[in-house]
Amino acid sequence: MPARLPSWAWVTGLTTGAIAAVVVLAVQADQGTKPVAATTRPSASATADAKPSAAPQEKKPAAVPADSGTGRRIVYSLGEKRVWLVDASDTPRRSFAVWPGTVAPDPGTYTIGKRTQATTGSDGVPVEHIMYFAQKSGVSVAFSNAVDGSSPPPAEPGAQTGGIRIAKPDGKALWTFGSAGTTVRVVE
């Protein structure tokens, strides 16, 4: 008959296993990889038209639109509802889908102006990583992400919203990439 382990040995084994799992997740986070469950975008609470299609995080960023400028910049495509972070050598470093507000900036070149760490959006949702870059019809246009990671519901008819909402991990990456003065190129 095999010897029975004392109860403290069983707890020690569970603790060791839990620590190993945390270490694996920490290494993945440090290397920029994500567990499979965290790779899909949050879904909208209303209609499918309120959000871009949920897709796994891209391994290689999509091609940067033609005529989007050169050098280090943020490229925002109105038609594709997508943002690219492009480095100084014109290489896209990251690309992600966005949920635009009801007020879109005109195509053109802008720069990041004011940056705000956190506030409450015009829809009442706590947002963070707010980066203002344009104004149209008296409405400020800015990138931001919801603190809870949610996507915005469709705006009420007639609402004027300039927030371009992005997923939480993309918000952190954009915040790190886009300091005040960073070029934002808006294309059709």
Short mmCIF file of N, CA and C in Angstrom, two decimals, residues 5-186:
data_model
loop_
_atom_site.label_atom_id
_atom_site.label_comp_id
_atom_site.label_asym_id
_atom_site.label_seq_id
_atom_site.Cartn_x
_atom_site.Cartn_y
_atom_site.Cartn_z
N LEU A 5 0.43 10.96 1.54
CA LEU A 5 1.09 12.25 1.72
C LEU A 5 0.38 13.05 2.81
N PRO A 6 1.13 13.79 3.59
CA PRO A 6 0.48 14.66 4.58
C PRO A 6 -0.31 15.76 3.85
N SER A 7 -1.34 16.31 4.47
CA SER A 7 -2.21 17.30 3.83
C SER A 7 -1.45 18.55 3.40
N TRP A 8 -0.41 18.93 4.12
CA TRP A 8 0.36 20.11 3.72
C TRP A 8 1.07 19.89 2.40
N ALA A 9 1.46 18.64 2.08
CA ALA A 9 2.14 18.36 0.81
C ALA A 9 1.19 18.55 -0.36
N TRP A 10 -0.05 18.19 -0.18
CA TRP A 10 -1.06 18.36 -1.24
C TRP A 10 -1.29 19.84 -1.53
N VAL A 11 -1.40 20.66 -0.48
CA VAL A 11 -1.59 22.10 -0.63
C VAL A 11 -0.35 22.73 -1.28
N THR A 12 0.82 22.27 -0.90
CA THR A 12 2.05 22.78 -1.49
C THR A 12 2.08 22.49 -2.99
N GLY A 13 1.64 21.30 -3.38
CA GLY A 13 1.59 20.94 -4.80
C GLY A 13 0.64 21.84 -5.58
N LEU A 14 -0.53 22.13 -5.02
CA LEU A 14 -1.48 23.03 -5.68
C LEU A 14 -0.91 24.43 -5.79
N THR A 15 -0.27 24.90 -4.73
CA THR A 15 0.33 26.24 -4.75
C THR A 15 1.42 26.32 -5.81
N THR A 16 2.25 25.31 -5.88
CA THR A 16 3.32 25.28 -6.89
C THR A 16 2.74 25.31 -8.29
N GLY A 17 1.67 24.54 -8.53
CA GLY A 17 1.01 24.53 -9.84
C GLY A 17 0.42 25.89 -10.19
N ALA A 18 -0.20 26.55 -9.21
CA ALA A 18 -0.78 27.87 -9.45
C ALA A 18 0.31 28.90 -9.77
N ILE A 19 1.40 28.85 -9.05
CA ILE A 19 2.51 29.77 -9.31
C ILE A 19 3.07 29.54 -10.71
N ALA A 20 3.19 28.29 -11.11
CA ALA A 20 3.69 27.99 -12.46
C ALA A 20 2.77 28.57 -13.52
N ALA A 21 1.46 28.45 -13.32
CA ALA A 21 0.49 29.00 -14.29
C ALA A 21 0.62 30.53 -14.37
N VAL A 22 0.79 31.19 -13.24
CA VAL A 22 0.93 32.65 -13.23
C VAL A 22 2.22 33.06 -13.94
N VAL A 23 3.29 32.31 -13.72
CA VAL A 23 4.56 32.62 -14.38
C VAL A 23 4.42 32.50 -15.89
N VAL A 24 3.75 31.45 -16.37
CA VAL A 24 3.54 31.28 -17.82
C VAL A 24 2.76 32.46 -18.38
N LEU A 25 1.68 32.86 -17.70
CA LEU A 25 0.89 34.01 -18.17
C LEU A 25 1.71 35.30 -18.15
N ALA A 26 2.54 35.48 -17.13
CA ALA A 26 3.37 36.68 -17.05
C ALA A 26 4.39 36.72 -18.18
N VAL A 27 4.98 35.58 -18.51
CA VAL A 27 5.95 35.52 -19.61
C VAL A 27 5.25 35.84 -20.92
N GLN A 28 4.03 35.29 -21.12
CA GLN A 28 3.27 35.58 -22.33
C GLN A 28 2.97 37.07 -22.43
N ALA A 29 2.56 37.68 -21.34
CA ALA A 29 2.25 39.11 -21.34
C ALA A 29 3.50 39.93 -21.65
N ASP A 30 4.63 39.55 -21.07
CA ASP A 30 5.87 40.28 -21.31
C ASP A 30 6.33 40.16 -22.76
N GLN A 31 6.03 39.02 -23.40
CA GLN A 31 6.43 38.80 -24.79
C GLN A 31 5.38 39.30 -25.76
N GLY A 32 4.28 39.86 -25.27
CA GLY A 32 3.25 40.40 -26.15
C GLY A 32 2.29 39.36 -26.67
N THR A 33 2.35 38.12 -26.20
CA THR A 33 1.39 37.12 -26.62
C THR A 33 0.25 37.08 -25.63
N LYS A 34 -0.86 36.52 -26.06
CA LYS A 34 -2.04 36.50 -25.21
C LYS A 34 -2.59 35.09 -25.12
N PRO A 35 -3.22 34.73 -24.01
CA PRO A 35 -3.92 33.46 -23.97
C PRO A 35 -5.04 33.48 -25.01
N VAL A 36 -5.41 32.33 -25.52
CA VAL A 36 -6.40 32.25 -26.59
C VAL A 36 -7.70 32.94 -26.21
N ALA A 37 -8.15 32.81 -24.98
CA ALA A 37 -9.42 33.40 -24.58
C ALA A 37 -9.40 34.92 -24.64
N ALA A 38 -8.23 35.55 -24.63
CA ALA A 38 -8.15 37.00 -24.62
C ALA A 38 -7.92 37.60 -26.00
N THR A 39 -7.98 36.81 -27.06
CA THR A 39 -7.63 37.34 -28.37
C THR A 39 -8.80 37.87 -29.18
N THR A 40 -10.03 37.74 -28.70
CA THR A 40 -11.15 38.27 -29.46
C THR A 40 -11.55 39.63 -28.93
N ARG A 41 -12.11 40.42 -29.79
CA ARG A 41 -12.54 41.76 -29.42
C ARG A 41 -13.84 41.68 -28.64
N PRO A 42 -14.12 42.69 -27.80
CA PRO A 42 -15.40 42.73 -27.11
C PRO A 42 -16.51 42.92 -28.14
N SER A 43 -17.69 42.43 -27.81
CA SER A 43 -18.80 42.56 -28.76
C SER A 43 -19.73 43.68 -28.34
N ALA A 44 -20.42 44.24 -29.31
CA ALA A 44 -21.38 45.30 -29.04
C ALA A 44 -22.62 44.71 -28.43
N SER A 45 -23.34 45.49 -27.64
CA SER A 45 -24.53 44.99 -26.99
C SER A 45 -25.77 45.13 -27.85
N ALA A 46 -25.66 45.78 -29.00
CA ALA A 46 -26.86 45.99 -29.81
C ALA A 46 -26.76 45.23 -31.12
N THR A 47 -26.47 45.95 -32.21
CA THR A 47 -26.50 45.32 -33.52
C THR A 47 -25.10 45.03 -34.04
N ALA A 48 -25.04 44.17 -35.03
CA ALA A 48 -23.75 43.83 -35.62
C ALA A 48 -23.12 45.03 -36.31
N ASP A 49 -23.92 45.99 -36.75
CA ASP A 49 -23.39 47.17 -37.42
C ASP A 49 -22.67 48.10 -36.46
N ALA A 50 -22.85 47.91 -35.16
CA ALA A 50 -22.27 48.80 -34.17
C ALA A 50 -20.79 48.54 -33.93
N LYS A 51 -20.26 47.45 -34.49
CA LYS A 51 -18.87 47.11 -34.22
C LYS A 51 -18.24 46.49 -35.45
N PRO A 52 -16.91 46.53 -35.53
CA PRO A 52 -16.27 45.79 -36.60
C PRO A 52 -16.37 44.31 -36.28
N SER A 53 -16.19 43.46 -37.26
CA SER A 53 -16.28 42.03 -37.00
C SER A 53 -15.20 41.62 -36.02
N ALA A 54 -15.59 40.76 -35.06
CA ALA A 54 -14.64 40.28 -34.08
C ALA A 54 -13.65 39.37 -34.79
N ALA A 55 -12.37 39.61 -34.58
CA ALA A 55 -11.36 38.81 -35.24
C ALA A 55 -10.19 38.62 -34.29
N PRO A 56 -9.48 37.52 -34.41
CA PRO A 56 -8.31 37.33 -33.57
C PRO A 56 -7.28 38.43 -33.82
N GLN A 57 -6.46 38.70 -32.83
CA GLN A 57 -5.39 39.68 -32.98
C GLN A 57 -4.52 39.27 -34.16
N GLU A 58 -4.20 40.20 -35.02
CA GLU A 58 -3.44 39.90 -36.22
C GLU A 58 -1.98 39.64 -35.89
N LYS A 59 -1.39 38.63 -36.53
CA LYS A 59 0.03 38.35 -36.37
C LYS A 59 0.84 39.40 -37.14
N LYS A 60 0.43 39.68 -38.37
CA LYS A 60 1.11 40.68 -39.20
C LYS A 60 0.08 41.76 -39.52
N PRO A 61 0.39 43.02 -39.25
CA PRO A 61 -0.58 44.08 -39.51
C PRO A 61 -1.00 44.12 -40.98
N ALA A 62 -2.26 44.48 -41.20
CA ALA A 62 -2.78 44.65 -42.56
C ALA A 62 -1.99 45.75 -43.27
N ALA A 63 -2.04 45.72 -44.59
CA ALA A 63 -1.31 46.71 -45.38
C ALA A 63 -1.81 48.12 -45.08
N VAL A 64 -0.88 49.03 -44.93
CA VAL A 64 -1.21 50.43 -44.67
C VAL A 64 -1.81 51.01 -45.96
N PRO A 65 -2.90 51.79 -45.86
CA PRO A 65 -3.51 52.36 -47.06
C PRO A 65 -2.53 53.23 -47.85
N ALA A 66 -2.68 53.18 -49.17
CA ALA A 66 -1.88 54.04 -50.04
C ALA A 66 -2.20 55.50 -49.73
N ASP A 67 -1.30 56.37 -50.04
CA ASP A 67 -1.49 57.81 -49.83
C ASP A 67 -1.79 58.16 -48.37
N SER A 68 -1.15 57.42 -47.44
CA SER A 68 -1.35 57.72 -46.02
C SER A 68 -0.16 58.44 -45.41
N GLY A 69 0.71 58.96 -46.27
CA GLY A 69 1.86 59.70 -45.78
C GLY A 69 3.08 58.81 -45.63
N THR A 70 4.10 59.36 -45.00
CA THR A 70 5.34 58.63 -44.77
C THR A 70 5.82 58.93 -43.37
N GLY A 71 6.73 58.11 -42.88
CA GLY A 71 7.31 58.32 -41.56
C GLY A 71 6.42 57.81 -40.44
N ARG A 72 6.86 58.10 -39.23
CA ARG A 72 6.14 57.64 -38.03
C ARG A 72 4.80 58.35 -37.95
N ARG A 73 3.72 57.56 -37.85
CA ARG A 73 2.39 58.15 -37.86
C ARG A 73 1.34 57.14 -37.42
N ILE A 74 0.17 57.69 -37.11
CA ILE A 74 -1.03 56.90 -36.87
C ILE A 74 -1.90 57.09 -38.10
N VAL A 75 -2.35 56.00 -38.71
CA VAL A 75 -3.21 56.09 -39.88
C VAL A 75 -4.59 55.59 -39.48
N TYR A 76 -5.61 56.39 -39.78
CA TYR A 76 -6.99 56.02 -39.47
C TYR A 76 -7.79 56.00 -40.77
N SER A 77 -8.31 54.82 -41.13
CA SER A 77 -9.12 54.67 -42.33
C SER A 77 -10.60 54.73 -41.96
N LEU A 78 -11.28 55.74 -42.49
CA LEU A 78 -12.71 55.89 -42.23
C LEU A 78 -13.51 54.72 -42.78
N GLY A 79 -13.20 54.32 -44.02
CA GLY A 79 -13.94 53.25 -44.68
C GLY A 79 -13.70 51.88 -44.08
N GLU A 80 -12.46 51.61 -43.70
CA GLU A 80 -12.12 50.31 -43.14
C GLU A 80 -12.35 50.24 -41.63
N LYS A 81 -12.60 51.40 -41.00
CA LYS A 81 -12.77 51.46 -39.55
C LYS A 81 -11.59 50.75 -38.88
N ARG A 82 -10.39 51.23 -39.22
CA ARG A 82 -9.15 50.58 -38.79
C ARG A 82 -8.07 51.62 -38.57
N VAL A 83 -7.16 51.32 -37.65
CA VAL A 83 -6.02 52.17 -37.33
C VAL A 83 -4.74 51.36 -37.52
N TRP A 84 -3.70 52.03 -37.99
CA TRP A 84 -2.36 51.45 -38.11
C TRP A 84 -1.40 52.32 -37.32
N LEU A 85 -0.48 51.70 -36.62
CA LEU A 85 0.63 52.40 -35.98
C LEU A 85 1.84 52.11 -36.85
N VAL A 86 2.38 53.15 -37.49
CA VAL A 86 3.45 53.00 -38.47
C VAL A 86 4.72 53.64 -37.93
N ASP A 87 5.83 52.89 -37.98
CA ASP A 87 7.08 53.42 -37.44
C ASP A 87 7.79 54.32 -38.46
N ALA A 88 8.93 54.87 -38.07
CA ALA A 88 9.66 55.83 -38.90
C ALA A 88 10.14 55.24 -40.23
N SER A 89 10.27 53.91 -40.30
CA SER A 89 10.70 53.28 -41.55
C SER A 89 9.51 52.87 -42.41
N ASP A 90 8.34 53.39 -42.11
CA ASP A 90 7.10 53.10 -42.83
C ASP A 90 6.63 51.65 -42.67
N THR A 91 7.05 50.99 -41.61
CA THR A 91 6.62 49.62 -41.33
C THR A 91 5.45 49.65 -40.35
N PRO A 92 4.32 49.01 -40.70
CA PRO A 92 3.20 48.96 -39.76
C PRO A 92 3.57 48.06 -38.58
N ARG A 93 3.45 48.59 -37.37
CA ARG A 93 3.78 47.83 -36.16
C ARG A 93 2.55 47.19 -35.53
N ARG A 94 1.39 47.76 -35.78
CA ARG A 94 0.16 47.22 -35.21
C ARG A 94 -1.01 47.77 -36.01
N SER A 95 -2.05 46.98 -36.13
CA SER A 95 -3.26 47.42 -36.81
C SER A 95 -4.45 46.83 -36.07
N PHE A 96 -5.51 47.61 -35.95
CA PHE A 96 -6.67 47.12 -35.21
C PHE A 96 -7.94 47.82 -35.67
N ALA A 97 -9.07 47.14 -35.50
CA ALA A 97 -10.38 47.69 -35.84
C ALA A 97 -10.82 48.68 -34.77
N VAL A 98 -11.69 49.61 -35.14
CA VAL A 98 -12.20 50.63 -34.22
C VAL A 98 -13.72 50.74 -34.36
N TRP A 99 -14.34 51.37 -33.37
CA TRP A 99 -15.76 51.69 -33.39
C TRP A 99 -15.87 53.21 -33.45
N PRO A 100 -16.09 53.79 -34.63
CA PRO A 100 -16.13 55.25 -34.75
C PRO A 100 -17.39 55.86 -34.14
N GLY A 101 -17.27 57.12 -33.73
CA GLY A 101 -18.42 57.87 -33.27
C GLY A 101 -19.25 58.34 -34.46
N THR A 102 -20.21 59.21 -34.20
CA THR A 102 -21.09 59.70 -35.27
C THR A 102 -20.49 60.88 -36.04
N VAL A 103 -19.48 61.54 -35.47
CA VAL A 103 -18.82 62.66 -36.13
C VAL A 103 -17.43 62.19 -36.56
N ALA A 104 -17.22 62.14 -37.88
CA ALA A 104 -15.94 61.67 -38.42
C ALA A 104 -15.09 62.86 -38.84
N PRO A 105 -13.78 62.79 -38.59
CA PRO A 105 -12.91 63.87 -39.08
C PRO A 105 -12.82 63.80 -40.60
N ASP A 106 -12.57 64.93 -41.22
CA ASP A 106 -12.36 64.94 -42.67
C ASP A 106 -11.02 64.28 -42.97
N PRO A 107 -10.87 63.65 -44.14
CA PRO A 107 -9.56 63.11 -44.51
C PRO A 107 -8.53 64.24 -44.49
N GLY A 108 -7.34 63.92 -44.02
CA GLY A 108 -6.28 64.92 -43.94
C GLY A 108 -5.25 64.53 -42.90
N THR A 109 -4.36 65.49 -42.63
CA THR A 109 -3.28 65.26 -41.67
C THR A 109 -3.52 66.10 -40.43
N TYR A 110 -3.42 65.47 -39.28
CA TYR A 110 -3.64 66.10 -37.98
C TYR A 110 -2.47 65.73 -37.07
N THR A 111 -2.45 66.27 -35.87
CA THR A 111 -1.49 65.84 -34.85
C THR A 111 -2.22 65.62 -33.54
N ILE A 112 -1.66 64.72 -32.74
CA ILE A 112 -2.21 64.49 -31.41
C ILE A 112 -1.97 65.77 -30.61
N GLY A 113 -3.04 66.27 -30.03
CA GLY A 113 -2.94 67.47 -29.19
C GLY A 113 -2.99 67.07 -27.73
N LYS A 114 -4.12 67.27 -27.14
CA LYS A 114 -4.31 66.96 -25.73
C LYS A 114 -4.43 65.46 -25.52
N ARG A 115 -3.81 64.98 -24.45
CA ARG A 115 -3.93 63.58 -24.02
C ARG A 115 -4.47 63.58 -22.60
N THR A 116 -5.46 62.75 -22.36
CA THR A 116 -6.06 62.64 -21.03
C THR A 116 -6.03 61.18 -20.61
N GLN A 117 -5.48 60.91 -19.43
CA GLN A 117 -5.36 59.52 -18.96
C GLN A 117 -6.72 58.86 -18.80
N ALA A 118 -7.70 59.53 -18.17
CA ALA A 118 -9.01 58.92 -17.93
C ALA A 118 -10.07 59.99 -17.71
N THR A 119 -11.28 59.68 -18.12
CA THR A 119 -12.43 60.56 -17.92
C THR A 119 -13.69 59.74 -18.17
N THR A 120 -14.82 60.40 -18.23
CA THR A 120 -16.07 59.74 -18.58
C THR A 120 -16.47 60.23 -19.96
N GLY A 121 -16.78 59.28 -20.87
CA GLY A 121 -17.16 59.63 -22.23
C GLY A 121 -18.53 60.28 -22.27
N SER A 122 -18.87 60.87 -23.41
CA SER A 122 -20.17 61.52 -23.56
C SER A 122 -21.32 60.53 -23.45
N ASP A 123 -21.02 59.23 -23.58
CA ASP A 123 -22.03 58.20 -23.43
C ASP A 123 -22.14 57.70 -21.98
N GLY A 124 -21.38 58.34 -21.06
CA GLY A 124 -21.44 57.97 -19.65
C GLY A 124 -20.52 56.81 -19.28
N VAL A 125 -19.75 56.29 -20.23
CA VAL A 125 -18.85 55.16 -19.99
C VAL A 125 -17.48 55.69 -19.57
N PRO A 126 -16.91 55.15 -18.48
CA PRO A 126 -15.55 55.54 -18.11
C PRO A 126 -14.57 55.11 -19.22
N VAL A 127 -13.76 56.05 -19.70
CA VAL A 127 -12.80 55.78 -20.76
C VAL A 127 -11.40 56.19 -20.31
N GLU A 128 -10.39 55.62 -20.99
CA GLU A 128 -9.00 55.94 -20.69
C GLU A 128 -8.21 56.06 -21.99
N HIS A 129 -6.99 56.54 -21.86
CA HIS A 129 -6.09 56.69 -23.01
C HIS A 129 -6.73 57.55 -24.10
N ILE A 130 -7.25 58.71 -23.72
CA ILE A 130 -7.93 59.61 -24.65
C ILE A 130 -6.88 60.49 -25.33
N MET A 131 -6.91 60.46 -26.67
CA MET A 131 -5.95 61.23 -27.46
C MET A 131 -6.71 62.04 -28.50
N TYR A 132 -6.81 63.35 -28.26
CA TYR A 132 -7.55 64.25 -29.15
C TYR A 132 -6.68 64.65 -30.34
N PHE A 133 -7.29 64.66 -31.53
CA PHE A 133 -6.51 65.04 -32.70
C PHE A 133 -7.28 65.89 -33.71
N ALA A 134 -8.57 66.04 -33.58
CA ALA A 134 -9.34 66.83 -34.56
C ALA A 134 -10.59 67.39 -33.89
N GLN A 135 -11.20 68.35 -34.60
CA GLN A 135 -12.48 68.90 -34.17
C GLN A 135 -13.30 69.15 -35.43
N LYS A 136 -14.59 68.80 -35.35
CA LYS A 136 -15.47 69.00 -36.49
C LYS A 136 -16.86 69.34 -35.96
N SER A 137 -17.43 70.39 -36.49
CA SER A 137 -18.77 70.84 -36.09
C SER A 137 -18.87 71.02 -34.57
N GLY A 138 -17.78 71.50 -33.96
CA GLY A 138 -17.77 71.76 -32.53
C GLY A 138 -17.61 70.51 -31.67
N VAL A 139 -17.36 69.37 -32.30
CA VAL A 139 -17.19 68.11 -31.57
C VAL A 139 -15.72 67.70 -31.64
N SER A 140 -15.14 67.40 -30.49
CA SER A 140 -13.75 66.92 -30.44
C SER A 140 -13.71 65.47 -30.87
N VAL A 141 -12.72 65.15 -31.69
CA VAL A 141 -12.53 63.78 -32.16
C VAL A 141 -11.29 63.22 -31.48
N ALA A 142 -11.45 62.03 -30.88
CA ALA A 142 -10.35 61.45 -30.11
C ALA A 142 -10.44 59.93 -30.12
N PHE A 143 -9.29 59.29 -29.97
CA PHE A 143 -9.24 57.85 -29.75
C PHE A 143 -9.37 57.62 -28.25
N SER A 144 -10.03 56.53 -27.85
CA SER A 144 -10.11 56.15 -26.44
C SER A 144 -10.55 54.70 -26.35
N ASN A 145 -10.37 54.12 -25.17
CA ASN A 145 -10.91 52.79 -24.92
C ASN A 145 -11.70 52.82 -23.62
N ALA A 146 -12.74 51.99 -23.57
CA ALA A 146 -13.54 51.87 -22.35
C ALA A 146 -12.68 51.19 -21.29
N VAL A 147 -12.76 51.67 -20.06
CA VAL A 147 -11.98 51.09 -18.97
C VAL A 147 -12.34 49.61 -18.80
N ASP A 148 -13.63 49.27 -18.97
CA ASP A 148 -14.06 47.88 -18.80
C ASP A 148 -13.86 47.04 -20.06
N GLY A 149 -13.32 47.64 -21.13
CA GLY A 149 -13.06 46.90 -22.36
C GLY A 149 -14.24 46.72 -23.28
N SER A 150 -15.39 47.30 -22.95
CA SER A 150 -16.58 47.11 -23.77
C SER A 150 -16.54 47.97 -25.03
N SER A 151 -17.37 47.60 -26.00
CA SER A 151 -17.54 48.41 -27.20
C SER A 151 -18.76 49.29 -26.97
N PRO A 152 -18.83 50.43 -27.63
CA PRO A 152 -19.96 51.32 -27.39
C PRO A 152 -21.23 50.82 -28.07
N PRO A 153 -22.37 51.06 -27.44
CA PRO A 153 -23.63 50.75 -28.12
C PRO A 153 -23.84 51.78 -29.23
N PRO A 154 -24.74 51.50 -30.17
CA PRO A 154 -25.00 52.51 -31.21
C PRO A 154 -25.47 53.81 -30.55
N ALA A 155 -25.05 54.92 -31.13
CA ALA A 155 -25.44 56.23 -30.59
C ALA A 155 -26.93 56.46 -30.83
N GLU A 156 -27.52 57.19 -29.93
CA GLU A 156 -28.92 57.55 -30.11
C GLU A 156 -29.04 58.43 -31.34
N PRO A 157 -30.17 58.34 -32.06
CA PRO A 157 -30.35 59.18 -33.26
C PRO A 157 -30.12 60.65 -32.92
N GLY A 158 -29.31 61.30 -33.74
CA GLY A 158 -29.02 62.72 -33.56
C GLY A 158 -27.88 63.00 -32.60
N ALA A 159 -27.35 61.97 -31.92
CA ALA A 159 -26.25 62.19 -30.98
C ALA A 159 -24.98 62.56 -31.75
N GLN A 160 -24.21 63.49 -31.22
CA GLN A 160 -22.95 63.94 -31.82
C GLN A 160 -21.81 63.42 -30.96
N THR A 161 -21.18 62.33 -31.39
CA THR A 161 -20.07 61.76 -30.63
C THR A 161 -18.83 61.68 -31.51
N GLY A 162 -17.72 62.13 -30.99
CA GLY A 162 -16.46 62.14 -31.74
C GLY A 162 -15.47 61.11 -31.25
N GLY A 163 -15.88 60.30 -30.27
CA GLY A 163 -14.99 59.29 -29.73
C GLY A 163 -14.83 58.13 -30.71
N ILE A 164 -13.59 57.76 -30.97
CA ILE A 164 -13.28 56.58 -31.78
C ILE A 164 -12.82 55.53 -30.78
N ARG A 165 -13.73 54.63 -30.44
CA ARG A 165 -13.46 53.65 -29.38
C ARG A 165 -12.64 52.50 -29.92
N ILE A 166 -11.69 52.05 -29.12
CA ILE A 166 -10.83 50.94 -29.49
C ILE A 166 -10.79 49.93 -28.35
N ALA A 167 -10.37 48.70 -28.65
CA ALA A 167 -10.27 47.67 -27.63
C ALA A 167 -9.18 48.06 -26.62
N LYS A 168 -9.33 47.58 -25.40
CA LYS A 168 -8.43 47.97 -24.32
C LYS A 168 -6.94 47.72 -24.62
N PRO A 169 -6.53 46.53 -25.12
CA PRO A 169 -5.10 46.34 -25.40
C PRO A 169 -4.60 47.29 -26.49
N ASP A 170 -5.45 47.58 -27.47
CA ASP A 170 -5.07 48.51 -28.54
C ASP A 170 -4.98 49.93 -28.00
N GLY A 171 -5.84 50.27 -27.03
CA GLY A 171 -5.79 51.59 -26.40
C GLY A 171 -4.47 51.82 -25.69
N LYS A 172 -4.00 50.79 -25.01
CA LYS A 172 -2.71 50.90 -24.31
C LYS A 172 -1.57 51.07 -25.32
N ALA A 173 -1.61 50.29 -26.41
CA ALA A 173 -0.56 50.38 -27.44
C ALA A 173 -0.58 51.75 -28.11
N LEU A 174 -1.77 52.27 -28.41
CA LEU A 174 -1.88 53.58 -29.05
C LEU A 174 -1.38 54.67 -28.11
N TRP A 175 -1.73 54.58 -26.84
CA TRP A 175 -1.29 55.55 -25.84
C TRP A 175 0.23 55.60 -25.76
N THR A 176 0.86 54.44 -25.81
CA THR A 176 2.32 54.36 -25.76
C THR A 176 2.95 54.92 -27.03
N PHE A 177 2.33 54.65 -28.18
CA PHE A 177 2.87 55.06 -29.48
C PHE A 177 2.66 56.55 -29.76
N GLY A 178 1.50 57.08 -29.42
CA GLY A 178 1.13 58.44 -29.83
C GLY A 178 1.27 59.50 -28.77
N SER A 179 2.39 60.15 -28.74
CA SER A 179 2.58 61.27 -27.81
C SER A 179 2.05 62.55 -28.46
N ALA A 180 1.97 63.63 -27.68
CA ALA A 180 1.53 64.91 -28.22
C ALA A 180 2.42 65.29 -29.41
N GLY A 181 1.81 65.67 -30.51
CA GLY A 181 2.55 66.04 -31.71
C GLY A 181 2.68 64.92 -32.73
N THR A 182 2.33 63.68 -32.35
CA THR A 182 2.39 62.57 -33.30
C THR A 182 1.40 62.82 -34.43
N THR A 183 1.82 62.55 -35.65
CA THR A 183 0.97 62.75 -36.83
C THR A 183 -0.13 61.69 -36.88
N VAL A 184 -1.34 62.16 -37.20
CA VAL A 184 -2.48 61.28 -37.45
C VAL A 184 -2.94 61.56 -38.88
N ARG A 185 -2.89 60.57 -39.71
CA ARG A 185 -3.33 60.72 -41.11
C ARG A 185 -4.65 60.00 -41.27
N VAL A 186 -5.70 60.76 -41.60
CA VAL A 186 -7.05 60.21 -41.82
C VAL A 186 -7.26 60.03 -43.31
#
